[in-house]
Short mmCIF file of C-alpha atoms and ligand atoms in Angstrom, two decimals:
data_model
loop_
_atom_site.label_atom_id
_atom_site.label_comp_id
_atom_site.label_asym_id
_atom_site.label_seq_id
_atom_site.Cartn_x
_atom_site.Cartn_y
_atom_site.Cartn_z
CA MET K 1 164.11 -180.06 49.97
CA PRO K 2 162.63 -176.82 48.64
CA ARG K 3 160.70 -177.29 45.43
CA SER K 4 162.00 -175.38 42.45
CA ALA K 5 159.81 -172.52 41.25
CA THR K 6 159.57 -173.92 37.76
CA VAL K 7 158.56 -177.09 35.96
CA PHE K 8 159.18 -178.32 32.45
CA ALA K 9 155.97 -178.94 30.54
CA CYS K 10 155.60 -180.68 27.19
CA SER K 11 154.03 -178.35 24.65
CA ALA K 12 152.57 -181.35 22.81
CA CYS K 13 150.95 -183.44 25.56
CA GLY K 14 151.21 -181.29 28.70
CA HIS K 15 153.35 -183.79 30.63
CA GLN K 16 155.19 -182.07 33.48
CA SER K 17 158.63 -182.96 34.71
CA PRO K 18 160.91 -181.36 37.31
CA LYS K 19 163.88 -181.41 34.93
CA TRP K 20 164.45 -181.00 31.26
CA HIS K 21 164.48 -183.96 28.89
CA GLY K 22 165.33 -183.97 25.22
CA ARG K 23 162.45 -186.37 24.67
CA CYS K 24 159.15 -186.03 26.49
CA PRO K 25 158.70 -188.99 28.88
CA GLY K 26 154.94 -188.63 28.38
CA CYS K 27 154.43 -188.73 24.62
CA GLY K 28 157.90 -189.38 23.25
CA GLU K 29 158.04 -186.18 21.16
CA TRP K 30 161.48 -184.66 20.82
CA ASN K 31 162.41 -181.19 22.03
CA THR K 32 158.96 -180.16 23.27
CA LEU K 33 159.73 -179.52 26.95
CA VAL K 34 159.45 -175.86 27.88
CA GLU K 35 160.21 -174.30 31.23
CA GLU K 36 157.25 -172.72 32.96
CA ALA K 37 156.54 -171.13 36.31
CA ARG K 38 155.11 -173.77 38.65
CA PRO K 39 151.34 -173.24 38.90
CA ALA K 40 150.04 -172.15 42.30
CA PRO K 41 148.90 -175.15 44.42
CA ALA K 42 145.26 -173.98 44.38
CA ALA K 43 145.20 -174.15 40.62
CA ARG K 44 146.61 -177.67 40.74
CA ALA K 45 143.77 -179.03 42.84
CA GLY K 46 141.72 -179.38 39.66
CA GLY K 47 141.00 -183.06 40.22
CA ALA K 48 139.05 -182.43 43.44
CA LYS K 49 135.49 -183.76 43.61
CA ARG K 50 133.84 -180.38 44.16
CA ALA K 51 134.76 -177.09 42.56
CA ALA K 52 136.36 -174.84 45.12
CA GLY K 53 135.47 -171.58 43.32
CA ARG K 54 132.39 -169.44 43.69
CA ALA K 55 129.73 -169.98 41.02
CA LEU K 56 129.38 -167.07 38.61
CA LYS K 57 126.12 -165.68 37.26
CA PRO K 58 126.06 -165.71 33.45
CA VAL K 59 124.85 -162.47 31.87
CA PRO K 60 123.02 -162.28 28.51
CA LEU K 61 125.28 -160.56 26.00
CA ALA K 62 122.60 -157.95 25.34
CA GLU K 63 122.94 -156.76 28.91
CA VAL K 64 126.74 -156.61 28.95
CA GLN K 65 128.00 -153.08 29.45
CA ALA K 66 130.36 -152.20 26.62
CA PRO K 67 131.19 -148.53 26.60
CA ALA K 68 132.32 -147.36 23.15
CA VAL K 69 136.06 -146.88 23.40
CA ALA K 70 137.76 -144.28 21.28
CA ARG K 71 140.72 -145.63 19.37
CA LEU K 72 144.02 -143.85 19.77
CA SER K 73 145.39 -142.52 16.52
CA THR K 74 149.12 -143.08 16.15
CA GLY K 75 149.35 -140.18 13.71
CA ILE K 76 150.70 -142.59 11.10
CA GLY K 77 147.83 -143.13 8.69
CA GLU K 78 149.10 -146.38 7.22
CA LEU K 79 149.69 -147.89 10.68
CA ASP K 80 146.25 -146.83 11.89
CA ARG K 81 144.67 -148.38 8.82
CA VAL K 82 146.43 -151.71 9.33
CA LEU K 83 145.38 -151.69 12.99
CA GLY K 84 141.80 -151.23 11.86
CA GLY K 85 141.50 -147.53 12.70
CA GLY K 86 143.99 -146.92 15.49
CA LEU K 87 145.12 -148.54 18.73
CA VAL K 88 142.43 -150.01 20.97
CA PRO K 89 143.04 -149.13 24.64
CA GLY K 90 144.09 -152.20 26.61
CA SER K 91 144.93 -154.19 23.50
CA LEU K 92 148.13 -156.08 22.86
CA ALA K 93 149.71 -155.98 19.41
CA LEU K 94 152.80 -157.80 18.23
CA ILE K 95 154.93 -156.22 15.50
CA GLY K 96 157.29 -158.70 13.90
CA GLY K 97 159.97 -158.14 11.32
CA SER K 98 163.50 -159.08 10.39
CA PRO K 99 166.45 -157.20 11.92
CA GLY K 100 166.93 -153.63 10.76
CA ILE K 101 163.62 -153.43 8.92
CA GLY K 102 162.48 -150.42 10.97
CA LYS K 103 160.42 -151.77 13.85
CA SER K 104 161.98 -149.43 16.40
CA THR K 105 161.69 -146.52 13.99
CA LEU K 106 157.99 -147.12 13.39
CA THR K 107 157.11 -147.60 17.05
CA SER K 108 159.22 -144.60 18.16
CA ALA K 109 157.50 -142.39 15.62
CA ALA K 110 154.07 -143.63 16.69
CA LEU K 111 154.82 -142.92 20.36
CA GLY K 112 156.23 -139.51 19.40
CA ASN K 113 152.99 -138.58 17.67
CA LEU K 114 150.90 -139.85 20.57
CA ALA K 115 153.03 -137.90 23.06
CA ALA K 116 152.71 -134.77 20.94
CA ALA K 117 148.92 -135.27 20.97
CA GLY K 118 149.01 -135.23 24.78
CA HIS K 119 148.82 -138.95 25.57
CA ARG K 120 150.88 -140.60 28.29
CA VAL K 121 153.31 -143.00 26.65
CA LEU K 122 156.27 -145.16 27.64
CA TYR K 123 159.04 -146.73 25.59
CA VAL K 124 160.73 -149.77 27.13
CA SER K 125 163.96 -150.46 25.31
CA GLY K 126 165.67 -153.72 26.12
CA GLU K 127 167.89 -153.81 23.09
CA GLU K 128 169.29 -150.34 22.80
CA SER K 129 170.55 -147.94 25.44
CA ALA K 130 168.62 -144.74 26.09
CA ALA K 131 171.38 -142.82 24.29
CA GLN K 132 170.96 -144.90 21.14
CA VAL K 133 167.22 -144.40 21.17
CA LYS K 134 167.77 -140.69 21.61
CA LEU K 135 169.95 -140.55 18.50
CA ARG K 136 167.13 -142.11 16.49
CA ALA K 137 164.56 -139.76 18.02
CA GLU K 138 166.68 -136.77 17.01
CA ARG K 139 166.64 -138.03 13.46
CA LEU K 140 162.88 -138.59 13.53
CA GLY K 141 162.00 -135.17 14.87
CA GLY K 142 158.41 -134.34 15.80
CA GLY K 143 157.35 -135.45 19.26
CA ALA K 144 159.84 -138.33 19.34
CA LEU K 145 162.11 -136.56 21.83
CA GLN K 146 159.22 -136.10 24.29
CA VAL K 147 158.79 -139.86 24.74
CA PRO K 148 159.79 -141.10 28.20
CA ILE K 149 162.05 -144.14 28.03
CA VAL K 150 163.35 -146.86 30.33
CA ALA K 151 166.15 -149.16 29.22
CA GLU K 152 165.53 -152.38 31.12
CA THR K 153 165.38 -156.11 30.49
CA ASP K 154 164.14 -157.37 33.87
CA LEU K 155 160.44 -158.18 33.58
CA GLU K 156 159.67 -157.44 37.23
CA ALA K 157 161.14 -153.96 36.94
CA VAL K 158 159.25 -153.31 33.71
CA LEU K 159 155.93 -154.42 35.21
CA ALA K 160 156.50 -152.29 38.30
CA THR K 161 157.25 -149.31 36.05
CA LEU K 162 154.08 -149.89 34.06
CA GLU K 163 152.03 -149.96 37.26
CA ALA K 164 153.69 -146.83 38.62
CA GLU K 165 153.61 -144.80 35.40
CA HIS K 166 150.28 -146.10 34.11
CA PRO K 167 150.82 -144.99 30.49
CA GLU K 168 148.05 -145.11 27.89
CA VAL K 169 150.36 -146.59 25.27
CA CYS K 170 153.53 -148.57 25.82
CA VAL K 171 156.09 -150.11 23.46
CA ILE K 172 158.20 -153.09 24.54
CA ASP K 173 161.24 -153.30 22.26
CA SER K 174 161.64 -156.23 22.16
CA VAL K 175 159.66 -158.97 23.88
CA GLN K 176 162.50 -161.43 23.28
CA VAL K 177 165.08 -159.62 25.40
CA LEU K 178 162.93 -159.26 28.52
CA TYR K 179 163.39 -162.04 31.04
CA ASP K 180 161.68 -163.31 34.14
CA PRO K 181 164.41 -164.00 36.75
CA ALA K 182 162.30 -166.87 38.19
CA LEU K 183 162.78 -168.92 35.02
CA THR K 184 166.18 -170.36 34.23
CA GLY K 185 165.69 -170.32 30.45
CA ALA K 186 167.68 -167.76 28.47
CA PRO K 187 165.86 -164.60 27.31
CA GLY K 188 164.13 -165.34 24.03
CA SER K 189 163.49 -169.01 24.84
CA VAL K 190 159.92 -170.17 24.33
CA GLY K 191 159.24 -170.42 28.06
CA GLN K 192 160.59 -166.94 28.75
CA VAL K 193 158.80 -165.28 25.85
CA ARG K 194 155.49 -166.86 26.79
CA GLU K 195 155.82 -165.91 30.43
CA VAL K 196 156.94 -162.35 29.62
CA ALA K 197 154.13 -161.74 27.15
CA GLY K 198 151.53 -163.34 29.42
CA ARG K 199 152.42 -161.22 32.40
CA ILE K 200 152.64 -158.03 30.37
CA MET K 201 149.21 -158.85 28.96
CA ARG K 202 147.69 -159.26 32.40
CA VAL K 203 149.03 -155.90 33.56
CA ALA K 204 148.13 -154.17 30.30
CA LYS K 205 144.54 -155.44 30.28
CA GLU K 206 144.08 -154.56 33.92
CA LEU K 207 145.35 -151.01 33.52
CA GLY K 208 144.00 -150.46 30.00
CA ILE K 209 147.42 -149.90 28.47
CA ALA K 210 147.58 -150.34 24.71
CA THR K 211 150.81 -152.29 24.28
CA LEU K 212 152.94 -152.81 21.21
CA LEU K 213 155.32 -155.74 21.54
CA VAL K 214 158.20 -155.76 19.09
CA GLY K 215 159.29 -159.26 18.08
CA HIS K 216 162.07 -160.62 15.91
CA VAL K 217 161.61 -162.99 13.07
CA THR K 218 163.76 -166.10 12.95
CA LYS K 219 165.72 -167.31 9.95
CA GLU K 220 162.81 -169.51 8.89
CA GLY K 221 160.64 -166.44 8.70
CA SER K 222 158.41 -167.20 11.67
CA LEU K 223 158.31 -165.02 14.73
CA ALA K 224 161.02 -166.44 16.97
CA GLY K 225 159.57 -168.79 19.54
CA PRO K 226 156.41 -166.75 19.73
CA ARG K 227 154.09 -168.76 17.55
CA VAL K 228 152.71 -169.12 21.07
CA LEU K 229 152.35 -165.36 21.21
CA GLU K 230 150.14 -165.22 18.17
CA HIS K 231 147.28 -166.74 20.16
CA LEU K 232 147.83 -164.50 23.12
CA VAL K 233 147.91 -161.10 21.45
CA ASP K 234 145.04 -159.22 19.80
CA CYS K 235 146.91 -158.22 16.66
CA VAL K 236 149.90 -159.62 14.84
CA LEU K 237 151.47 -157.15 12.44
CA SER K 238 154.25 -158.13 10.12
CA PHE K 239 156.72 -155.62 8.78
CA GLU K 240 158.28 -156.82 5.55
CA GLY K 241 160.60 -155.65 2.86
CA GLU K 242 164.20 -156.01 1.89
CA ARG K 243 166.74 -154.12 3.86
CA GLU K 244 168.55 -152.84 0.78
CA ARG K 245 165.35 -151.47 -0.73
CA THR K 246 163.54 -148.50 0.65
CA TYR K 247 159.95 -149.76 0.44
CA ARG K 248 158.49 -151.58 3.42
CA THR K 249 155.05 -153.10 3.79
CA LEU K 250 153.16 -153.55 7.01
CA ARG K 251 150.37 -156.11 7.07
CA ALA K 252 148.11 -157.60 9.70
CA LEU K 253 148.28 -161.39 10.02
CA LYS K 254 145.71 -161.38 12.78
CA ASN K 255 143.48 -158.62 14.09
CA ARG K 256 140.74 -158.98 16.67
CA PHE K 257 139.58 -155.42 16.01
CA GLY K 258 139.70 -155.11 12.26
CA SER K 259 140.31 -156.67 8.90
CA THR K 260 143.52 -158.51 8.13
CA ASN K 261 143.37 -157.34 4.55
CA GLU K 262 144.90 -153.93 5.02
CA VAL K 263 148.45 -153.19 4.00
CA GLY K 264 150.49 -150.09 4.69
CA VAL K 265 153.37 -149.06 2.46
CA PHE K 266 156.29 -147.10 3.87
CA GLU K 267 159.57 -145.77 2.60
CA MET K 268 162.69 -145.55 4.78
CA VAL K 269 164.37 -142.16 4.57
CA GLU K 270 166.74 -140.20 6.79
CA GLN K 271 163.85 -138.79 8.85
CA GLY K 272 162.43 -142.23 9.48
CA LEU K 273 159.63 -144.09 7.78
CA VAL K 274 157.36 -142.00 5.60
CA GLU K 275 154.03 -143.26 4.42
CA VAL K 276 153.68 -143.88 0.74
CA GLU K 277 150.06 -142.97 0.20
CA ASP K 278 150.04 -143.24 -3.51
CA ALA K 279 152.30 -146.19 -3.98
CA SER K 280 150.74 -147.01 -7.36
CA GLU K 281 151.71 -143.66 -8.81
CA ARG K 282 155.34 -144.14 -7.79
CA PHE K 283 155.57 -147.60 -9.24
CA VAL K 284 153.88 -146.64 -12.51
CA THR K 285 156.05 -143.60 -13.14
CA GLU K 286 159.14 -145.64 -12.29
CA ALA K 287 158.15 -148.43 -14.72
CA THR K 288 160.92 -148.89 -17.30
CA ARG K 289 158.71 -149.63 -20.32
CA ALA K 290 161.40 -151.83 -21.90
CA PRO K 291 160.78 -155.38 -23.17
CA GLY K 292 160.09 -157.58 -20.16
CA SER K 293 158.21 -154.95 -18.22
CA VAL K 294 154.50 -155.24 -17.38
CA VAL K 295 152.46 -153.41 -14.78
CA LEU K 296 150.57 -155.77 -12.50
CA CYS K 297 147.25 -154.66 -11.03
CA ALA K 298 147.69 -156.39 -7.68
CA MET K 299 145.50 -156.33 -4.61
CA GLU K 300 147.23 -155.61 -1.36
CA GLY K 301 144.45 -156.47 1.03
CA SER K 302 141.49 -154.27 0.23
CA ARG K 303 143.64 -151.80 -1.67
CA PRO K 304 144.57 -152.09 -5.31
CA LEU K 305 148.25 -151.52 -6.02
CA LEU K 306 149.99 -151.17 -9.35
CA VAL K 307 153.49 -152.63 -9.38
CA GLU K 308 155.94 -153.25 -12.17
CA VAL K 309 156.89 -156.86 -12.88
CA GLN K 310 160.19 -157.20 -14.72
CA ALA K 311 161.55 -160.28 -16.43
CA LEU K 312 164.91 -161.08 -17.98
CA VAL K 313 165.51 -164.09 -20.18
CA ALA K 314 169.10 -164.88 -21.14
CA PRO K 315 170.83 -167.88 -22.76
CA SER K 316 172.06 -170.24 -20.07
CA GLU K 317 175.23 -172.22 -19.68
CA LEU K 318 173.89 -174.11 -16.73
CA VAL K 319 171.96 -177.34 -16.53
CA PRO K 320 169.41 -176.91 -15.07
CA PRO K 321 169.18 -173.21 -15.94
CA ARG K 322 168.76 -170.56 -13.30
CA ARG K 323 165.31 -169.49 -12.05
CA VAL K 324 165.49 -166.43 -9.83
CA ALA K 325 162.35 -164.89 -8.36
CA ASN K 326 162.30 -161.66 -6.39
CA GLY K 327 159.03 -160.63 -4.81
CA VAL K 328 157.12 -163.58 -6.25
CA ASP K 329 156.97 -167.16 -5.10
CA ARG K 330 159.41 -169.55 -6.83
CA ASN K 331 156.72 -172.18 -7.25
CA ARG K 332 154.45 -169.65 -8.90
CA LEU K 333 157.25 -168.80 -11.33
CA ALA K 334 157.78 -172.49 -12.07
CA LEU K 335 154.08 -172.90 -12.78
CA VAL K 336 153.95 -169.88 -15.08
CA LEU K 337 157.02 -171.14 -16.99
CA ALA K 338 155.43 -174.56 -17.44
CA VAL K 339 152.12 -173.12 -18.67
CA LEU K 340 153.97 -170.72 -21.00
CA ALA K 341 155.92 -173.61 -22.51
CA ARG K 342 152.98 -175.97 -22.84
CA HIS K 343 150.16 -173.61 -23.79
CA GLY K 344 151.78 -170.35 -24.83
CA GLY K 345 154.41 -171.58 -27.26
CA VAL K 346 157.18 -169.84 -25.30
CA SER K 347 159.67 -172.45 -24.16
CA LEU K 348 162.46 -171.23 -21.91
CA GLY K 349 164.04 -174.56 -20.99
CA THR K 350 167.51 -173.49 -22.10
CA SER K 351 167.43 -169.95 -20.71
CA ASP K 352 168.16 -168.37 -17.38
CA VAL K 353 165.03 -166.63 -16.13
CA PHE K 354 164.88 -163.77 -13.66
CA VAL K 355 161.64 -162.23 -12.45
CA SER K 356 161.45 -159.36 -10.07
CA VAL K 357 158.78 -157.08 -8.67
CA ALA K 358 160.13 -153.54 -8.70
CA GLY K 359 160.49 -151.61 -5.46
CA GLY K 360 161.00 -154.65 -3.24
CA VAL K 361 157.26 -155.30 -2.99
CA ARG K 362 156.09 -158.91 -2.51
CA VAL K 363 153.03 -160.08 -4.38
CA ASP K 364 151.60 -163.31 -3.15
CA GLU K 365 148.41 -163.84 -5.09
CA PRO K 366 147.38 -165.94 -8.06
CA GLY K 367 146.31 -162.75 -9.87
CA ALA K 368 149.99 -162.11 -10.61
CA ASP K 369 150.33 -165.10 -12.98
CA LEU K 370 149.30 -163.37 -16.17
CA ALA K 371 151.54 -160.35 -15.64
CA ILE K 372 154.52 -162.64 -14.98
CA ALA K 373 153.73 -164.65 -18.11
CA LEU K 374 153.44 -161.53 -20.28
CA ALA K 375 156.65 -160.08 -18.89
CA LEU K 376 158.47 -163.34 -19.60
CA ALA K 377 157.08 -163.63 -23.13
CA SER K 378 157.94 -160.03 -23.86
CA ALA K 379 161.47 -160.49 -22.51
CA ALA K 380 161.98 -163.74 -24.43
CA LYS K 381 160.88 -162.24 -27.74
CA GLY K 382 162.35 -158.80 -27.12
CA ILE K 383 159.01 -157.13 -27.81
CA GLU K 384 158.07 -153.98 -25.94
CA LEU K 385 154.54 -154.20 -24.63
CA THR K 386 154.23 -150.52 -23.91
CA GLN K 387 153.15 -147.73 -26.18
CA ASP K 388 153.36 -144.36 -24.48
CA LYS K 389 151.79 -145.95 -21.39
CA PRO K 390 152.89 -149.26 -19.87
CA LEU K 391 150.70 -152.33 -20.41
CA ALA K 392 148.81 -153.54 -17.36
CA ALA K 393 147.61 -157.06 -16.64
CA PHE K 394 146.10 -159.31 -14.00
CA GLY K 395 144.62 -162.81 -13.91
CA GLU K 396 145.34 -166.32 -12.80
CA LEU K 397 146.68 -169.04 -15.10
CA GLY K 398 145.03 -172.45 -14.99
CA LEU K 399 147.06 -175.57 -15.61
CA THR K 400 145.31 -176.13 -18.93
CA GLY K 401 146.29 -172.69 -20.20
CA GLU K 402 142.97 -171.01 -19.44
CA LEU K 403 142.72 -167.61 -17.78
CA ARG K 404 140.85 -167.54 -14.52
CA HIS K 405 138.99 -164.69 -12.95
CA VAL K 406 140.40 -163.20 -9.77
CA ALA K 407 138.71 -161.20 -7.04
CA HIS K 408 138.14 -157.43 -7.25
CA ALA K 409 138.52 -157.10 -11.02
CA ASP K 410 136.59 -153.81 -11.00
CA ARG K 411 138.83 -152.24 -8.39
CA ARG K 412 141.97 -153.33 -10.19
CA LEU K 413 140.63 -151.83 -13.43
CA ALA K 414 139.65 -148.62 -11.67
CA GLU K 415 143.15 -148.26 -10.24
CA ALA K 416 144.69 -148.78 -13.68
CA ALA K 417 142.30 -146.22 -15.20
CA LYS K 418 143.20 -143.74 -12.45
CA PHE K 419 146.77 -143.72 -13.71
CA GLY K 420 145.80 -143.61 -17.36
CA LEU K 421 146.60 -147.23 -18.17
CA ASP K 422 143.83 -148.07 -20.65
CA ALA K 423 145.38 -151.21 -22.07
CA VAL K 424 144.68 -153.87 -19.45
CA VAL K 425 144.97 -157.55 -20.38
CA ARG K 426 142.73 -159.65 -18.15
CA PRO K 427 140.50 -162.71 -18.16
CA GLY K 428 137.23 -161.98 -19.96
CA GLU K 429 135.37 -162.17 -23.23
CA ARG K 430 138.37 -161.24 -25.32
CA ALA K 431 140.95 -163.34 -23.48
CA ARG K 432 139.92 -166.81 -22.37
CA THR K 433 143.29 -168.49 -22.66
CA LEU K 434 146.93 -167.57 -22.29
CA ARG K 435 147.31 -167.59 -26.08
CA ASP K 436 144.50 -165.03 -26.42
CA ALA K 437 146.20 -162.87 -23.81
CA LEU K 438 149.59 -163.05 -25.54
CA ARG K 439 147.95 -162.10 -28.84
CA GLY K 440 145.97 -159.35 -27.12
CA ALA K 441 149.08 -157.93 -25.48
CA THR K 442 150.95 -157.52 -28.73
CA LYS K 443 147.82 -156.13 -30.39
CA ALA K 444 147.32 -153.65 -27.55
CA ARG K 445 150.76 -152.42 -28.39
CA ALA K 446 150.03 -152.11 -32.08
CA ALA K 447 146.69 -150.34 -31.51
N1 ATP X 1 170.50 -141.94 8.80
C1 ATP X 1 169.68 -142.81 8.23
N2 ATP X 1 169.09 -142.54 7.06
C2 ATP X 1 168.27 -143.41 6.47
N3 ATP X 1 167.94 -144.59 6.99
C3 ATP X 1 168.48 -144.92 8.16
C4 ATP X 1 169.37 -144.07 8.84
N4 ATP X 1 169.74 -144.68 9.98
C5 ATP X 1 169.10 -145.87 10.01
N5 ATP X 1 168.36 -146.02 8.91
C6 ATP X 1 167.52 -147.17 8.56
O1 ATP X 1 166.88 -147.64 9.71
C7 ATP X 1 167.02 -149.03 9.80
C8 ATP X 1 167.07 -149.47 11.23
O2 ATP X 1 165.82 -149.14 11.79
P1 ATP X 1 165.35 -149.74 13.19
O3 ATP X 1 166.44 -149.62 14.19
O4 ATP X 1 164.05 -149.11 13.48
O5 ATP X 1 165.12 -151.26 12.81
P2 ATP X 1 164.69 -152.43 13.78
O6 ATP X 1 163.72 -153.23 12.98
O7 ATP X 1 164.25 -151.90 15.07
O8 ATP X 1 166.04 -153.22 13.90
P3 ATP X 1 166.50 -154.19 15.09
O9 ATP X 1 165.94 -155.51 14.71
O10 ATP X 1 167.98 -154.16 15.01
O11 ATP X 1 165.96 -153.65 16.36
C9 ATP X 1 168.30 -149.34 9.08
O12 ATP X 1 168.28 -150.62 8.52
C10 ATP X 1 168.32 -148.30 8.00
O13 ATP X 1 167.62 -148.78 6.86
MG1 MG X 2 165.00 -152.19 17.02
#
């Protein structure tokens, strides 16, 4: 009987089985069997007494030839910055994001710029027809219409095209729709995605093609299936934002060629995604300055960013009352509410509380605590904290009501000063506890 070309391997213990089981016969874990291409017989002879391969000669690192490679600029400053200064030839980057966030728009625009700069590029669209991609390219303008495209989902055909065309930069949109006909799993299944990405990687590294893989994010917020991919690729970029809002942030979750601290801010407009270079300025001028509004000096990676935190406190008819957080973590809001009640004398147990970061930005750092607390206190008491300029704040709240220092205080202050916000409430000599800060905030207003 001919042997099938694939086996099912347990992702927990490595047990291999010719057919799928719901529970691994090896380790008893549920739902861990993944279809894989059967390894070549030579590779399976691992248990032999003597190694069959030829011994290699190790080379001291100092003698390794490493020609300096020029990075390819995508012409999108924010994207280049997040990548660590541009695309590295032969590298593999994964761009993840929820549906409709603008992954295709961003990658099309990047390829358009590269094509206009005279680089050989290729766009592989598995999700949209060539006609659909053309419509987007017309909207984007620039070099987007010069980008050669193939609309294909068969992995073999895509690899053959890559070898024949030998582009410098290639976009695969998306890695989850490509499939290897040798595997029976549906496109997007873990086995398929791993096989597809692995084979694309081999070809890309061999030919020195910088490859951008587009990946979808599942409902749980992780890249679908491809947690496996995160190990394989050189960079993992995550494109975030809310679809209804225009601001989008791009951040690196992993980067073998640069820092993971960089964040790019974009805005979605008719002509595609435009970079928001001075995001702080936008958010400060848009700040409402009403009670419940405080400007937070946040750090987005290595870049300071001023964003407006808004709070609304209203009498509740519900038990327990509503706690709605937009752009901040719910647990962080719960902590701030508890500290406010216990150490700040502002008890909101019978009120609905809404907190939102303006512009659809997400802040995920402890330095946001103080700004949230001030916004809530100001909303609860109906006191405006702004004079002619909005009040700015940053700092972490400790569980005993103390204010804790956060990283990059000087850069946060410098950013606030740049936009003329002189009143900044922060942990320091004058404010050691939340109470001090609340007093300071109202005084800053009176001054
Ligand atoms: N004419 C337009 N003007 C402004 N924005 C538009 C216009 N057309 C589309 N958009 C925006 O572009 C977004 C879709 O962008 P894109 O197709 O790049 O997203 P995607 O992340 O690739 O989505 P998918 O997951 O479906 O592939 C829409 O959600 C919308 O916000
Ligand atoms: Mg798309």
